[in-house]
XYZ file of N, CA and C in Angstrom:
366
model
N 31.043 12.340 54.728
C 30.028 12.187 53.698
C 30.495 11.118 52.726
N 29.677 10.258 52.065
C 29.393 9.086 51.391
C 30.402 9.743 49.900
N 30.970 9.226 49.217
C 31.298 9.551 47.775
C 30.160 9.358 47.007
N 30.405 10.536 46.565
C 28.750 10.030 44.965
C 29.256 9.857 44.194
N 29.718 9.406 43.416
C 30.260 8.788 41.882
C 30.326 9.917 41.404
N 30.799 10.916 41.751
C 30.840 12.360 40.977
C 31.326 12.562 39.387
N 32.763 11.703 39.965
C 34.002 11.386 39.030
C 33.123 10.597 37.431
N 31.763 9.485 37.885
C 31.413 9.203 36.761
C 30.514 10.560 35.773
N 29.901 11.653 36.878
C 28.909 12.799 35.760
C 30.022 13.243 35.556
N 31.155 13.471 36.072
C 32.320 14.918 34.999
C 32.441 14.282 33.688
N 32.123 12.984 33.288
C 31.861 12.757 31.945
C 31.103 12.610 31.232
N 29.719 13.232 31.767
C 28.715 12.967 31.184
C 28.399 13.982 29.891
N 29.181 14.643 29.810
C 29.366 16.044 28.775
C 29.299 15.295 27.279
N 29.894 14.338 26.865
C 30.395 13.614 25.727
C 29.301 13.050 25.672
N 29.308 12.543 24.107
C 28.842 11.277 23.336
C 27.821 11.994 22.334
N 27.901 12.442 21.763
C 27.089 13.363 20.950
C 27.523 14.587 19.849
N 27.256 14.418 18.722
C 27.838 15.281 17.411
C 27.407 16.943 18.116
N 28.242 17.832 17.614
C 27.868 19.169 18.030
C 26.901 19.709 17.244
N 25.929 20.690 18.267
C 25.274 21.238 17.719
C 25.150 22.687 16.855
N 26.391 23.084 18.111
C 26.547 24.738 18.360
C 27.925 24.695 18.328
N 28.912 25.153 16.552
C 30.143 25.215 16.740
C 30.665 26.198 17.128
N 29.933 27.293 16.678
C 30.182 28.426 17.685
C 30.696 28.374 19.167
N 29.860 27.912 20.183
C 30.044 27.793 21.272
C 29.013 26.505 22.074
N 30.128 25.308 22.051
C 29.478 24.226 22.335
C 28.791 24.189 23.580
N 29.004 24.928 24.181
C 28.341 25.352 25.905
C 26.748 25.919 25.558
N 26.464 26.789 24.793
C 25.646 27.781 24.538
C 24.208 27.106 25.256
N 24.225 25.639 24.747
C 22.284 25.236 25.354
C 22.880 25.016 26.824
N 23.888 24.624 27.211
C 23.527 24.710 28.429
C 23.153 26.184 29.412
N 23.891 27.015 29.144
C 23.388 28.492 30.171
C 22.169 28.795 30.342
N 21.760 28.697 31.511
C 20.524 28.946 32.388
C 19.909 27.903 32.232
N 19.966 26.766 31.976
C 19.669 25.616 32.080
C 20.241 24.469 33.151
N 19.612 23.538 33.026
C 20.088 22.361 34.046
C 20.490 20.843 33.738
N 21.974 20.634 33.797
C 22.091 18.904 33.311
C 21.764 18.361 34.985
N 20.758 17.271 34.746
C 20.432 16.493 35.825
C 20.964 15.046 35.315
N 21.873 14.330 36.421
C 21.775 13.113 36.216
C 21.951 12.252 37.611
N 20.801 11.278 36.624
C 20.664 10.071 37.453
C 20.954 9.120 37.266
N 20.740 7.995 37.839
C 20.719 6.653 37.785
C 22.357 6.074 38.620
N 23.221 6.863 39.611
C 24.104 6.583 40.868
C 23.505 6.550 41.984
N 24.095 7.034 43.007
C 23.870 6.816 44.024
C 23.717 8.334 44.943
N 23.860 9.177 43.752
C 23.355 10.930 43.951
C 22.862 11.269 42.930
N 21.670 12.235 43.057
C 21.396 12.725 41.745
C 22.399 14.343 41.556
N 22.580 14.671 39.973
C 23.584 15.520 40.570
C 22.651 16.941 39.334
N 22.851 17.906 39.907
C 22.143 18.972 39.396
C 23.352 20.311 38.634
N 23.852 20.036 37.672
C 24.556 21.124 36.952
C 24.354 22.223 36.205
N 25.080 23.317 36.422
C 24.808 24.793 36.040
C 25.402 25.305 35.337
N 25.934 25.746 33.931
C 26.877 26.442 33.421
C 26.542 27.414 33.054
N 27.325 28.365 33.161
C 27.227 29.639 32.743
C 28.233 30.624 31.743
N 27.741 31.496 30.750
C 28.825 31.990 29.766
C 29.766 32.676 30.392
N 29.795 32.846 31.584
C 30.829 33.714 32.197
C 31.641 32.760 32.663
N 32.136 31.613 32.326
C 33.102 30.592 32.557
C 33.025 29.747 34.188
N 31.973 29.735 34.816
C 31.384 29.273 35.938
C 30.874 28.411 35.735
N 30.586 27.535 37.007
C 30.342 26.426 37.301
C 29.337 26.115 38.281
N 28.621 25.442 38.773
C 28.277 24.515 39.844
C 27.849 23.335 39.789
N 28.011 22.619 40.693
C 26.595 21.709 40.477
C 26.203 21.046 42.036
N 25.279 20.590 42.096
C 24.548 19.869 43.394
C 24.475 18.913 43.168
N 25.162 17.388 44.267
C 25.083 16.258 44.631
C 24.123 16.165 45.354
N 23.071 15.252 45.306
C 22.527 15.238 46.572
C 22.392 13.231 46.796
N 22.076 13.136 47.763
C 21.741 11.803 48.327
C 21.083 11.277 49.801
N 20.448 10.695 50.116
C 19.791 10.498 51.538
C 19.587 11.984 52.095
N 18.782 12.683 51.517
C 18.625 13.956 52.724
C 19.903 15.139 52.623
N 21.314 14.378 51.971
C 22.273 15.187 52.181
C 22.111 16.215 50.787
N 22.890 17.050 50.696
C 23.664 17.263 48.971
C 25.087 18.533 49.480
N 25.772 18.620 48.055
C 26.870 18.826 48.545
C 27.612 19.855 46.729
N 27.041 21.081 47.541
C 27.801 21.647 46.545
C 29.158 22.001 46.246
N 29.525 21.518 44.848
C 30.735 22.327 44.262
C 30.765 23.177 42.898
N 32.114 23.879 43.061
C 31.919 24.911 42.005
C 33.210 25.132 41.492
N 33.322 26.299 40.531
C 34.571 26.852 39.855
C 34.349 27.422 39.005
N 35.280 27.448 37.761
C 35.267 27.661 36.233
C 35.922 26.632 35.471
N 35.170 27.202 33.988
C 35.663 26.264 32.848
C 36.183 26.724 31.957
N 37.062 25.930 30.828
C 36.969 26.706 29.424
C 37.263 24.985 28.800
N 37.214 25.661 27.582
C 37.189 24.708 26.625
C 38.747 24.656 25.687
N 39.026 23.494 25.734
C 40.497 23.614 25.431
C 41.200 23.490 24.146
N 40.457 23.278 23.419
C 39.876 23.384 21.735
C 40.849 22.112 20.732
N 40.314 21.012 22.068
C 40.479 19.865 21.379
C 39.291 19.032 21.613
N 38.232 19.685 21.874
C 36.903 18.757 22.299
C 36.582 18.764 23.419
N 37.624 19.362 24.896
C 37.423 19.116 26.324
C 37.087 20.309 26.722
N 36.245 20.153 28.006
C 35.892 21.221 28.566
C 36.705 20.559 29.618
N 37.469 21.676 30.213
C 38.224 21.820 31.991
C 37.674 22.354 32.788
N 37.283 21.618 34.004
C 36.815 22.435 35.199
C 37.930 22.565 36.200
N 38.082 23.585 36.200
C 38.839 24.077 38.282
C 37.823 24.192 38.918
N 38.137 23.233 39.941
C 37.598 23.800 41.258
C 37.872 24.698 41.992
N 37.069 25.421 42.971
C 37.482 25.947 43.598
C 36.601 25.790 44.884
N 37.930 25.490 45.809
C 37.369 24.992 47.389
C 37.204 23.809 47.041
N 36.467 22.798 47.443
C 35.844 21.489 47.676
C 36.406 20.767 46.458
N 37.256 19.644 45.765
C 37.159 19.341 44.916
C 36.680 17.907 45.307
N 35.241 16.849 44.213
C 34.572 16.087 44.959
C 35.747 14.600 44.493
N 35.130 13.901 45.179
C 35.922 12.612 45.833
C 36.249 12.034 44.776
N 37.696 11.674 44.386
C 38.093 10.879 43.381
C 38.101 11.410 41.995
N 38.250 13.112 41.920
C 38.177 13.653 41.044
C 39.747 14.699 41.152
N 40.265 14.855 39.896
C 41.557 15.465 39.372
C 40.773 16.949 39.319
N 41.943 18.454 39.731
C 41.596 19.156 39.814
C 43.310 20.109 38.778
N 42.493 20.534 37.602
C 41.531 20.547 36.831
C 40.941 18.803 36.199
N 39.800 19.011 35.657
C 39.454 17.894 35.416
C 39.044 18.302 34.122
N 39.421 16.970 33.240
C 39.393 17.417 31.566
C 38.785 16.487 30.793
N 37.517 16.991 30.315
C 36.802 15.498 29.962
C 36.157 16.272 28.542
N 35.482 15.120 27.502
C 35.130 15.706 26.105
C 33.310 16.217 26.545
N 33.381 17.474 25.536
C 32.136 17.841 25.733
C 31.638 17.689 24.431
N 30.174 17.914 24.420
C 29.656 17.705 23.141
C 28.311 18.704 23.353
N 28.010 19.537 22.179
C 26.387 20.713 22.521
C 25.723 19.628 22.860
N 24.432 20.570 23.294
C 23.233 19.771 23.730
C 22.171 20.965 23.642
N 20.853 20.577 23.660
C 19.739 21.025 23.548
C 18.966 21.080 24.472
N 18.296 22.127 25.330
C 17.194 21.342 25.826
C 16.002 20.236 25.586
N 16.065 19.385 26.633
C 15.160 17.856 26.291
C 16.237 17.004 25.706
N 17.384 17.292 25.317
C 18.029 15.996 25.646
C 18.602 14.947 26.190
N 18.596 13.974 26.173
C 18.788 12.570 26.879
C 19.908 11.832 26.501
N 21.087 11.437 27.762
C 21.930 10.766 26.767
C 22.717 9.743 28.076
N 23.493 8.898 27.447
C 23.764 7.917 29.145
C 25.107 8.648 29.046
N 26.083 8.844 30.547
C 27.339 8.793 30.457
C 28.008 8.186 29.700
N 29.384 8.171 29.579
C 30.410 7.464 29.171
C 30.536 6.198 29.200
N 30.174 5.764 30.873
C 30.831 4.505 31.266
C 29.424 3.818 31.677
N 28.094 4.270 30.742
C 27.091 3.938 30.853
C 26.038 4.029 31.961
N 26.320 4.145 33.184
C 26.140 3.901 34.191
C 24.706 5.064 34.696
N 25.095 6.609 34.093
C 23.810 7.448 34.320
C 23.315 7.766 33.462
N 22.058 8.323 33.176
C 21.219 9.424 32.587
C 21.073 10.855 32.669
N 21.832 11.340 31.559
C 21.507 12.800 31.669
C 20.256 13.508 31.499
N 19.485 14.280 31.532
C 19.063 14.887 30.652
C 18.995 16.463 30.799
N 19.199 17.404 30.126
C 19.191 18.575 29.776
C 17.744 19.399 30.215
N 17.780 19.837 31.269
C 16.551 20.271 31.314
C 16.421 22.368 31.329
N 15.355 22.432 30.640
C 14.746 24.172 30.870
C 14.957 24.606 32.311
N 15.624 25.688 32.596
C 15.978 26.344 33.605
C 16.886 25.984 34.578
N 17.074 26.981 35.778
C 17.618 26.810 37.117
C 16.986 25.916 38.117
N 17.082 24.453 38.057
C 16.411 23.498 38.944
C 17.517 23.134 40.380
């Protein structure tokens, strides 16, 4: 299978003042970060029980991975994988997160995708 730029959405978490200091995760659960604009669109899941997934997909294919997270209380959220870790990605992988809302829109890091935050399990 093709690499999807995976390595560029594990940073798509950042770039944005917090919303929720409580618990910067909170808009995402039961919700969906979708991003586009690579060469997969990738479909992410978080959940308060420290879980993970998300769906790559591309040409017909997609390619799930999963794990848990926590937050390391310097701004990063860490994911472990578990099983599959995707191509060109460090396992744990430690990148800055920032809240989000549903309906928000924001580019990666390294510019390259579009997030946006969408209502529900897509």
């Amino acid at each position: 299978m093709k690499r999807f730029s995976i390595a560029a959405f594990l940073a798509v978490l950042g770039v944005a003042p917090a919303l929720a200091a409580d618990d910067v995760m909170a808009g995402f659960y039961g919700n969906t970060a979708v991003a586009t604009g690579g060469p997969a669109e990738i479909h992410a899941h978080y959940r308060a029980d420290h879980t993970f997934d998300f769906v790559a997909s591309m040409m017909l294919m997609s390619r799930t991975f999963k794990g848990t997270w926590a937050l390391d209380g310097k701004g990063n959220i860490c994911r472990t994988f578990i099983g599959d870790v995707p191509p060109g990605t460090t396992n744990p992988n430690c990148v800055p997160v920032s809240a989000r809302k549903v309906g928000d829109t924001w580019k990666s890091q390294d510019g390259t995708r579009t997030i946006t935050l969408k209502a529900g399990i897509l």
